[in-house]
Each structure stands twice: as structure tokens, then as C-alpha cells.
Amino acid sequence: MSLVELESPSAAAEWCREQRTAGKSIGFIPTMGALHAGHLSLVERALEENDLVAVSVFVNPLQFDEASDLAHYPRDWSGDVAQLAGVGAHMVFTGTLEQFFAGELDREGRLDEGRLVAAGAGALGLEGACRHGHFDGVATIVDRLFDVVGPNRAYFGQKDFQQCLVVEEVARRRGAPEVVVCPISREASGLARSSRNERLSAADRERAACLSRSLSQAAHLWQDGERDASKLESVMRLELESAGVDIEYAAVRERRSWSAQACVGELRDAVALVAARLGEVRLIDNHILSECAPQEREALASPIPGRERPA
Ligand code: AMP
């Protein structure tokens, strides 16, 4: 079956309805386009686990807290379509805000605050604190996309750790779909793949590897038995500061009992998370410390000579 390209949510809903009626299971990957190998790893996983795979490409204005980030977000519909056809996805669709929320926008084209889907506890702190309204925007579009597709399973990247918490909550409230969280795809330097990486200069792209290096430093300490969040956070900050990036946060949290507050006492099931700016570009990354296998730790970063282990 060749890739079906649809340019409206209503056409996508009809295609999905027909497939479900025919008894096909649907795996769904919501994206904002400018696809890279990270997105394609989600598609490949979905292809293994479902009869059909549908992908949405929509740069959702509701989740942008900065107008310039939205304006500069990379867009490449024909490139996206070619990549999806290449890996064997079955359907890709897009749409406009007006189409997704027909009859629900005000005269200025904005969605009334009362119609936003509340993001829940996963939005507390860190990304939620730095990006006002971002996760309500995510929860709202994901809820609407689930209405359109009615998938059996939906695939998200661990790279957007808090987004996964938010989406899991949306799916729990609805009773479906099953949410599958997929591993972070990284460049050889350890840098987590992101559509925003395209906006980095060559020098900044190299510098940006400090995010994954900081996580690698925390992972080493964790493996040596460190369970104090503030010590793990210090080593991450040190790495980021030495690369001269603007740190928004370098934090360690319990991943199952998510809280906006800093962790005190001995950590048990922890995730390390970082956000930093390089010029105009804001990058995030994370690593689950309590699942730290040595080979995974190696994938995080190529160590700087002489600084393989934190002091
Ligand atoms: P985006 O287009 O950035 O909204 O991302 C769409 C989906 O792809 C989200 O679930 C992301 O978490 C996921 N994703 C983005 N980058 C990566 C990556 N490097 N590895 C794995 N998944 C990713």
C-alpha cells in the first residue's frame, strides 16, 4: 500500500474510520514535521506493532509560548512525505488550526481558554514552568488528534519526557489509546535529534552535545551510588556551564511520582532532565538514571578526553 497523503483532518478521520471498520489496527505518530531519524524510529516501531501506521504533521500554534519559535519552526511537507513513503507509513495528514477546531475559534482565530484540555500533573515544573501554557496546548491537540484517528496505539518519544506524562494522562482520561514511549534517537555526538537542531550553526551543534554529556556525567555518578539530587544536578550544571550555554534547568526528579518540587532525600527511580539555550535555539534532553545500562550511558556522549568521570 503506497502512502496516502491527506490535507484535512476530516479526510483523515474518514480514512481511519474505513480502516478500523475493515478490522485494521492503527498505530499513530503525532509530529510537527521536519522529520528526522528520531521521528522515523517511532514510525518503524509502530509498523512492527500495528496493521497500519498514520502520521500527523501539524505545527500546533497552541503549544508555542514564543511567537518567534513558531515563526521559525522548520516546515518541509514534501520532504516529510518522501521520508514517510520511504519507511512504509500508510497515511500522513495535516490540517489548519481552523480545520482541527472548526467553529471553536474566536474572531482573532484563537481557541477560547475554556476549550483547552488541562494537561494534568505531568505539566508541573521544569518545562511547564519555563513554557507557560505549552502543555495545555499539547494536551488539547493530542486529544483532538486522538478523536480524528482513533488509534489503537500512539507513539511518543522519551525525548519530550514531560510531554509523555501529559499524553499518558490524556489517554488515561479517554480510556485509549495505549501510549508507547520510544527511546531517544541521538546523533553520533550524543546530541538528541530534534527538528530545532537544523537551526544551530555548525559550532553550536558541536557545543550542543554538552546536554547529553551532562546527563552522562549524572549517569556515571548514579552508577557510583550517588542518590542525592543536588549532587547530581551540580555535576550536570558544571558540564553545561563549561560549554557556555544558557541553562534553563538541570534537574533530577522521581519519574513516577512527578512533582514540581526539587527532590530531597534518597532518590529511587530518577530521571535527569536538562534545558538550555544556544542563541535563539532552545534544546531539551533527559536520561532515566534508574534504567542506566552501561551501553546506554555510552550512547549519551563521547567523553571529553581527561574528563571521562566526574571528580
Ligand atoms: P515533534 O515533531 O518534535 O513534535 O516530535 C514528534 C514526536 O517525535 C514526539 O513524540 C517526540 O518526542 C518524538 N521525537 C522527537 N525527537 C525524537 C528523538 N530524538 N528520539 C525519539 N523521539 C523523538
CSV table of C-alpha atoms and ligand atoms in Angstrom, one decimal:
chain,number,residue,atom,x,y,z
A,1,MET,CA,0.0,0.0,0.0
A,2,SER,CA,1.5,3.3,-1.0
A,3,LEU,CA,1.4,6.4,1.3
A,4,VAL,CA,-1.9,8.2,1.3
A,5,GLU,CA,-1.5,12.0,1.7
A,6,LEU,CA,-4.5,13.8,3.1
A,7,GLU,CA,-4.7,17.6,3.7
A,8,SER,CA,-7.6,17.8,6.1
A,9,PRO,CA,-8.5,16.2,9.5
A,10,SER,CA,-11.9,15.3,8.2
A,11,ALA,CA,-10.4,13.3,5.3
A,12,ALA,CA,-8.0,11.6,7.7
A,13,ALA,CA,-10.9,10.7,10.1
A,14,GLU,CA,-12.8,9.1,7.2
A,15,TRP,CA,-9.7,7.1,6.1
A,16,CYS,CA,-9.2,5.9,9.7
A,17,ARG,CA,-12.8,5.0,10.1
A,18,GLU,CA,-12.8,2.9,7.0
A,19,GLN,CA,-9.6,1.1,8.1
A,20,ARG,CA,-11.0,0.4,11.6
A,21,THR,CA,-14.3,-0.9,10.1
A,22,ALA,CA,-12.1,-3.3,8.0
A,23,GLY,CA,-10.6,-4.6,11.2
A,24,LYS,CA,-7.2,-3.0,10.8
A,25,SER,CA,-5.3,-1.8,13.9
A,26,ILE,CA,-3.8,1.7,13.6
A,27,GLY,CA,-0.6,3.0,15.1
A,28,PHE,CA,-0.4,6.7,15.3
A,29,ILE,CA,2.5,9.2,15.5
A,30,PRO,CA,1.7,12.9,16.0
A,31,THR,CA,4.5,15.2,14.8
A,32,MET,CA,5.2,18.8,13.9
A,33,GLY,CA,7.1,17.7,10.8
A,34,ALA,CA,10.7,18.5,9.6
A,35,LEU,CA,11.1,14.8,10.2
A,36,HIS,CA,14.4,13.2,11.2
A,37,ALA,CA,15.6,9.7,12.2
A,38,GLY,CA,14.1,10.2,15.6
A,39,HIS,CA,10.6,10.5,14.2
A,40,LEU,CA,11.2,7.6,11.8
A,41,SER,CA,12.2,5.4,14.7
A,42,LEU,CA,8.7,5.9,16.1
A,43,VAL,CA,7.2,5.0,12.7
A,44,GLU,CA,9.3,1.9,12.4
A,45,ARG,CA,8.2,0.7,15.9
A,46,ALA,CA,4.6,1.4,15.0
A,47,LEU,CA,4.9,-0.6,11.8
A,48,GLU,CA,6.1,-3.6,13.8
A,49,GLU,CA,3.1,-3.4,16.2
A,50,ASN,CA,0.1,-2.4,14.0
A,51,ASP,CA,-1.5,-3.2,10.7
A,52,LEU,CA,-1.4,0.4,9.5
A,53,VAL,CA,0.6,3.5,10.6
A,54,ALA,CA,-0.8,7.0,10.4
A,55,VAL,CA,1.3,10.2,11.0
A,56,SER,CA,0.1,13.7,11.5
A,57,VAL,CA,2.2,16.7,10.6
A,58,PHE,CA,0.9,19.9,12.2
A,59,VAL,CA,2.9,22.8,13.8
A,60,ASN,CA,0.4,23.4,16.6
A,61,PRO,CA,0.2,27.1,17.4
A,62,LEU,CA,-1.5,26.3,20.7
A,63,GLN,CA,1.7,24.8,22.2
A,64,PHE,CA,4.1,27.7,21.3
A,65,ASP,CA,4.8,30.2,24.0
A,66,GLU,CA,7.1,32.2,21.8
A,67,ALA,CA,5.9,33.8,18.6
A,68,SER,CA,9.5,33.7,17.1
A,69,ASP,CA,9.8,30.0,17.8
A,70,LEU,CA,6.6,29.3,16.0
A,71,ALA,CA,7.6,31.6,13.1
A,72,HIS,CA,11.0,29.9,12.7
A,73,TYR,CA,9.9,26.3,13.2
A,74,PRO,CA,11.1,24.4,10.2
A,75,ARG,CA,8.5,23.1,7.7
A,76,ASP,CA,9.1,20.6,4.9
A,77,TRP,CA,5.9,18.9,3.8
A,78,SER,CA,7.2,17.3,0.6
A,79,GLY,CA,10.4,16.2,2.4
A,80,ASP,CA,8.3,14.7,5.2
A,81,VAL,CA,6.1,12.8,2.7
A,82,ALA,CA,9.1,11.4,0.9
A,83,GLN,CA,10.6,10.1,4.2
A,84,LEU,CA,7.4,8.6,5.4
A,85,ALA,CA,6.9,6.9,2.0
A,86,GLY,CA,10.5,5.6,2.3
A,87,VAL,CA,9.9,3.8,5.6
A,88,GLY,CA,6.5,2.4,4.6
A,89,ALA,CA,4.0,4.5,6.6
A,90,HIS,CA,0.4,4.2,5.3
A,91,MET,CA,-1.1,7.6,5.8
A,92,VAL,CA,0.0,11.1,6.5
A,93,PHE,CA,-2.3,14.1,7.2
A,94,THR,CA,-2.1,17.7,8.0
A,95,GLY,CA,-4.6,20.5,8.6
A,96,THR,CA,-5.0,24.0,9.9
A,97,LEU,CA,-6.0,25.2,13.3
A,98,GLU,CA,-9.3,26.2,11.8
A,99,GLN,CA,-9.9,22.7,10.5
A,100,PHE,CA,-8.9,21.0,13.7
A,101,PHE,CA,-11.2,23.3,15.8
A,102,ALA,CA,-13.9,24.1,13.3
A,103,GLY,CA,-16.4,26.5,14.8
A,104,GLU,CA,-14.5,26.7,18.1
A,105,LEU,CA,-12.1,29.7,17.3
A,106,ASP,CA,-12.9,33.3,18.1
A,107,ARG,CA,-12.7,36.2,15.6
A,108,GLU,CA,-9.0,36.5,16.1
A,109,GLY,CA,-8.6,32.8,15.3
A,110,ARG,CA,-7.8,31.9,18.9
A,111,LEU,CA,-9.2,28.9,20.8
A,112,ASP,CA,-11.1,30.0,23.9
A,113,GLU,CA,-9.2,29.2,27.1
A,114,GLY,CA,-12.2,27.3,28.4
A,115,ARG,CA,-11.9,24.8,25.5
A,116,LEU,CA,-8.3,23.9,26.3
A,117,VAL,CA,-7.7,20.4,27.7
A,118,ALA,CA,-5.9,20.7,31.1
A,119,ALA,CA,-2.6,19.0,31.0
A,120,GLY,CA,-2.5,17.4,34.5
A,121,ALA,CA,0.3,16.8,36.9
A,122,GLY,CA,3.0,16.0,34.3
A,123,ALA,CA,3.0,19.7,33.3
A,124,LEU,CA,4.1,20.8,36.8
A,125,GLY,CA,7.6,22.3,37.0
A,126,LEU,CA,10.6,22.4,34.6
A,127,GLU,CA,9.2,22.5,31.0
A,128,GLY,CA,5.7,23.6,32.3
A,129,ALA,CA,7.3,26.4,34.4
A,130,CYS,CA,9.5,27.6,31.5
A,131,ARG,CA,6.9,27.4,28.8
A,132,HIS,CA,3.6,28.9,30.0
A,133,GLY,CA,0.6,27.2,28.5
A,134,HIS,CA,2.7,24.8,26.4
A,135,PHE,CA,1.3,21.5,27.9
A,136,ASP,CA,-2.3,22.6,27.8
A,137,GLY,CA,-1.7,23.3,24.1
A,138,VAL,CA,-0.2,19.8,23.7
A,139,ALA,CA,-3.0,18.1,25.7
A,140,THR,CA,-5.6,19.9,23.6
A,141,ILE,CA,-4.2,19.0,20.2
A,142,VAL,CA,-3.3,15.4,21.2
A,143,ASP,CA,-6.9,14.9,22.5
A,144,ARG,CA,-8.2,16.2,19.1
A,145,LEU,CA,-5.8,14.1,17.1
A,146,PHE,CA,-6.9,11.0,19.0
A,147,ASP,CA,-10.5,12.0,18.1
A,148,VAL,CA,-9.5,12.1,14.4
A,149,VAL,CA,-7.5,8.9,14.2
A,150,GLY,CA,-9.0,6.7,16.9
A,151,PRO,CA,-5.7,4.8,17.1
A,152,ASN,CA,-5.1,1.5,18.9
A,153,ARG,CA,-1.6,2.7,19.9
A,154,ALA,CA,0.1,6.1,19.9
A,155,TYR,CA,3.9,6.5,19.8
A,156,PHE,CA,5.8,9.3,21.5
A,157,GLY,CA,9.5,10.0,22.1
A,158,GLN,CA,11.0,9.9,25.6
A,159,LYS,CA,13.0,13.0,24.5
A,160,ASP,CA,9.9,15.0,25.4
A,161,PHE,CA,9.7,13.4,28.9
A,162,GLN,CA,7.1,15.6,30.5
A,163,GLN,CA,5.0,15.5,27.2
A,164,CYS,CA,4.9,11.7,27.6
A,165,LEU,CA,3.5,12.2,31.2
A,166,VAL,CA,0.9,14.6,29.8
A,167,VAL,CA,-0.1,12.4,26.9
A,168,GLU,CA,-0.4,9.4,29.1
A,169,GLU,CA,-2.8,11.3,31.3
A,170,VAL,CA,-4.9,12.4,28.3
A,171,ALA,CA,-5.1,8.8,27.1
A,172,ARG,CA,-5.9,7.6,30.7
A,173,ARG,CA,-8.9,10.0,30.9
A,174,ARG,CA,-10.2,8.9,27.5
A,175,GLY,CA,-9.6,5.2,28.2
A,176,ALA,CA,-7.5,4.9,25.0
A,177,PRO,CA,-5.2,4.6,23.1
A,178,GLU,CA,-2.2,2.7,24.5
A,179,VAL,CA,0.7,5.1,24.7
A,180,VAL,CA,4.1,3.7,23.7
A,181,VAL,CA,7.1,5.7,24.8
A,182,CYS,CA,10.1,5.1,22.5
A,183,PRO,CA,13.9,5.7,23.2
A,184,ILE,CA,15.7,8.9,22.3
A,185,SER,CA,17.4,8.8,19.0
A,186,ARG,CA,20.8,10.5,19.1
A,187,GLU,CA,23.4,11.8,16.7
A,188,ALA,CA,27.0,10.3,17.0
A,189,SER,CA,28.0,13.2,19.3
A,190,GLY,CA,25.2,12.2,21.7
A,191,LEU,CA,23.0,15.2,20.8
A,192,ALA,CA,19.3,14.2,20.8
A,193,ARG,CA,17.9,14.5,17.4
A,194,SER,CA,15.4,17.4,17.1
A,195,SER,CA,13.9,19.5,14.3
A,196,ARG,CA,15.3,22.5,16.1
A,197,ASN,CA,18.9,21.2,15.6
A,198,GLU,CA,18.6,22.4,12.0
A,199,ARG,CA,18.7,26.0,13.3
A,200,LEU,CA,22.0,25.5,15.0
A,201,SER,CA,25.2,26.8,13.5
A,202,ALA,CA,27.9,24.2,12.9
A,203,ALA,CA,29.8,25.4,16.1
A,204,ASP,CA,26.6,25.4,18.2
A,205,ARG,CA,25.7,21.9,17.0
A,206,GLU,CA,29.1,20.8,18.4
A,207,ARG,CA,28.5,22.7,21.6
A,208,ALA,CA,25.0,21.3,22.0
A,209,ALA,CA,26.5,17.9,22.7
A,210,CYS,CA,27.1,19.2,26.3
A,211,LEU,CA,23.4,18.5,27.1
A,212,SER,CA,23.9,14.8,26.7
A,213,ARG,CA,27.3,14.9,28.2
A,214,SER,CA,25.8,16.5,31.3
A,215,LEU,CA,23.4,13.6,31.5
A,216,SER,CA,26.2,11.2,31.0
A,217,GLN,CA,28.1,12.7,34.0
A,218,ALA,CA,25.0,12.3,36.1
A,219,ALA,CA,24.6,8.7,34.9
A,220,HIS,CA,28.2,7.9,36.0
A,221,LEU,CA,27.6,9.4,39.4
A,222,TRP,CA,24.3,7.4,39.8
A,223,GLN,CA,26.1,4.2,38.9
A,224,ASP,CA,28.7,5.0,41.6
A,225,GLY,CA,25.8,5.1,44.0
A,226,GLU,CA,25.0,8.8,44.3
A,227,ARG,CA,21.3,9.3,45.2
A,228,ASP,CA,21.4,12.9,46.2
A,229,ALA,CA,19.6,15.1,43.6
A,230,SER,CA,21.5,18.3,44.4
A,231,LYS,CA,24.9,16.5,43.8
A,232,LEU,CA,23.7,15.0,40.5
A,233,GLU,CA,22.4,18.4,39.5
A,234,SER,CA,25.7,20.2,40.3
A,235,VAL,CA,27.7,17.9,38.1
A,236,MET,CA,25.2,18.5,35.2
A,237,ARG,CA,25.4,22.3,35.7
A,238,LEU,CA,29.2,22.1,35.7
A,239,GLU,CA,29.2,20.4,32.3
A,240,LEU,CA,26.7,22.8,30.8
A,241,GLU,CA,28.5,25.9,32.3
A,242,SER,CA,31.8,24.8,30.9
A,243,ALA,CA,30.3,24.7,27.4
A,244,GLY,CA,28.9,28.2,28.0
A,245,VAL,CA,25.2,27.5,27.1
A,246,ASP,CA,22.4,29.4,28.9
A,247,ILE,CA,20.9,26.8,31.3
A,248,GLU,CA,17.2,26.9,31.9
A,249,TYR,CA,17.2,23.9,34.2
A,250,ALA,CA,19.4,20.9,35.1
A,251,ALA,CA,17.2,18.8,37.4
A,252,VAL,CA,16.7,15.3,38.8
A,253,ARG,CA,13.2,14.2,39.6
A,254,GLU,CA,11.4,11.0,40.7
A,255,ARG,CA,9.9,9.9,37.4
A,256,ARG,CA,6.8,8.0,38.7
A,257,SER,CA,5.8,10.4,41.5
A,258,TRP,CA,6.3,13.5,39.3
A,259,SER,CA,6.5,16.8,41.3
A,260,ALA,CA,7.3,20.4,40.6
A,261,GLN,CA,9.4,20.4,43.7
A,262,ALA,CA,13.1,19.7,43.9
A,263,CYS,CA,13.8,16.2,45.3
A,264,VAL,CA,15.0,15.9,48.9
A,265,GLY,CA,16.2,12.6,50.5
A,266,GLU,CA,17.4,9.5,48.7
A,267,LEU,CA,16.3,9.1,45.1
A,268,ARG,CA,14.8,5.8,44.0
A,269,ASP,CA,13.5,5.9,40.4
A,270,ALA,CA,15.0,9.1,39.0
A,271,VAL,CA,15.2,10.9,35.7
A,272,ALA,CA,17.7,13.7,34.9
A,273,LEU,CA,16.5,16.5,32.7
A,274,VAL,CA,18.1,19.5,31.1
A,275,ALA,CA,17.0,22.5,29.0
A,276,ALA,CA,19.4,25.1,27.6
A,277,ARG,CA,19.5,27.8,25.0
A,278,LEU,CA,22.2,28.2,22.3
A,279,GLY,CA,21.5,31.6,20.9
A,280,GLU,CA,17.9,31.5,19.7
A,281,VAL,CA,17.6,27.8,19.9
A,282,ARG,CA,16.2,26.0,22.9
A,283,LEU,CA,17.1,22.4,23.4
A,284,ILE,CA,16.0,19.7,25.9
A,285,ASP,CA,17.2,16.3,26.8
A,286,ASN,CA,16.8,13.7,29.6
A,287,HIS,CA,18.0,10.3,30.8
A,288,ILE,CA,16.4,7.8,33.1
A,289,LEU,CA,19.1,7.2,35.7
A,290,SER,CA,17.5,4.3,37.3
A,291,GLU,CA,17.5,2.4,34.0
A,292,CYS,CA,21.1,3.1,33.3
A,293,ALA,CA,22.7,0.3,31.4
A,294,PRO,CA,26.4,0.8,30.5
A,295,GLN,CA,25.8,0.7,26.8
A,296,GLU,CA,23.0,3.2,27.0
A,297,ARG,CA,25.3,5.5,29.0
A,298,GLU,CA,28.0,5.3,26.3
A,299,ALA,CA,25.4,6.3,23.7
A,300,LEU,CA,24.8,9.5,25.5
A,301,ALA,CA,28.1,11.1,24.8
A,302,SER,CA,31.6,10.7,23.5
A,303,PRO,CA,33.5,11.8,26.6
A,304,ILE,CA,35.9,14.8,26.5
A,305,PRO,CA,39.5,13.4,26.9
A,306,GLY,CA,40.6,13.6,30.5
A,307,ARG,CA,37.1,14.2,31.8
A,308,GLU,CA,35.6,10.8,31.4
A,309,ARG,CA,34.5,10.6,35.0
A,310,PRO,CA,33.3,13.4,37.3
A,311,ALA,CA,35.8,14.3,40.0
B,1,AMP,P1,7.9,16.8,17.3
B,1,AMP,O1,7.7,16.8,15.8
B,1,AMP,O2,9.1,17.4,17.8
B,1,AMP,O3,6.6,17.2,18.0
B,1,AMP,O4,8.0,15.2,17.7
B,1,AMP,C1,7.1,14.3,17.4
B,1,AMP,C2,7.3,13.1,18.2
B,1,AMP,O5,8.6,12.6,17.9
B,1,AMP,C3,7.3,13.3,19.7
B,1,AMP,O6,6.7,12.2,20.4
B,1,AMP,C4,8.8,13.4,20.1
B,1,AMP,O7,9.0,13.1,21.4
B,1,AMP,C5,9.4,12.4,19.1
B,1,AMP,N1,10.8,12.7,18.9
B,1,AMP,C6,11.3,13.9,18.6
B,1,AMP,N2,12.7,13.8,18.6
B,1,AMP,C7,13.0,12.5,19.0
B,1,AMP,C8,14.2,11.8,19.2
B,1,AMP,N3,15.4,12.3,19.0
B,1,AMP,N4,14.1,10.5,19.5
B,1,AMP,C9,12.9,9.9,19.7
B,1,AMP,N5,11.7,10.5,19.5
B,1,AMP,C10,11.8,11.8,19.2
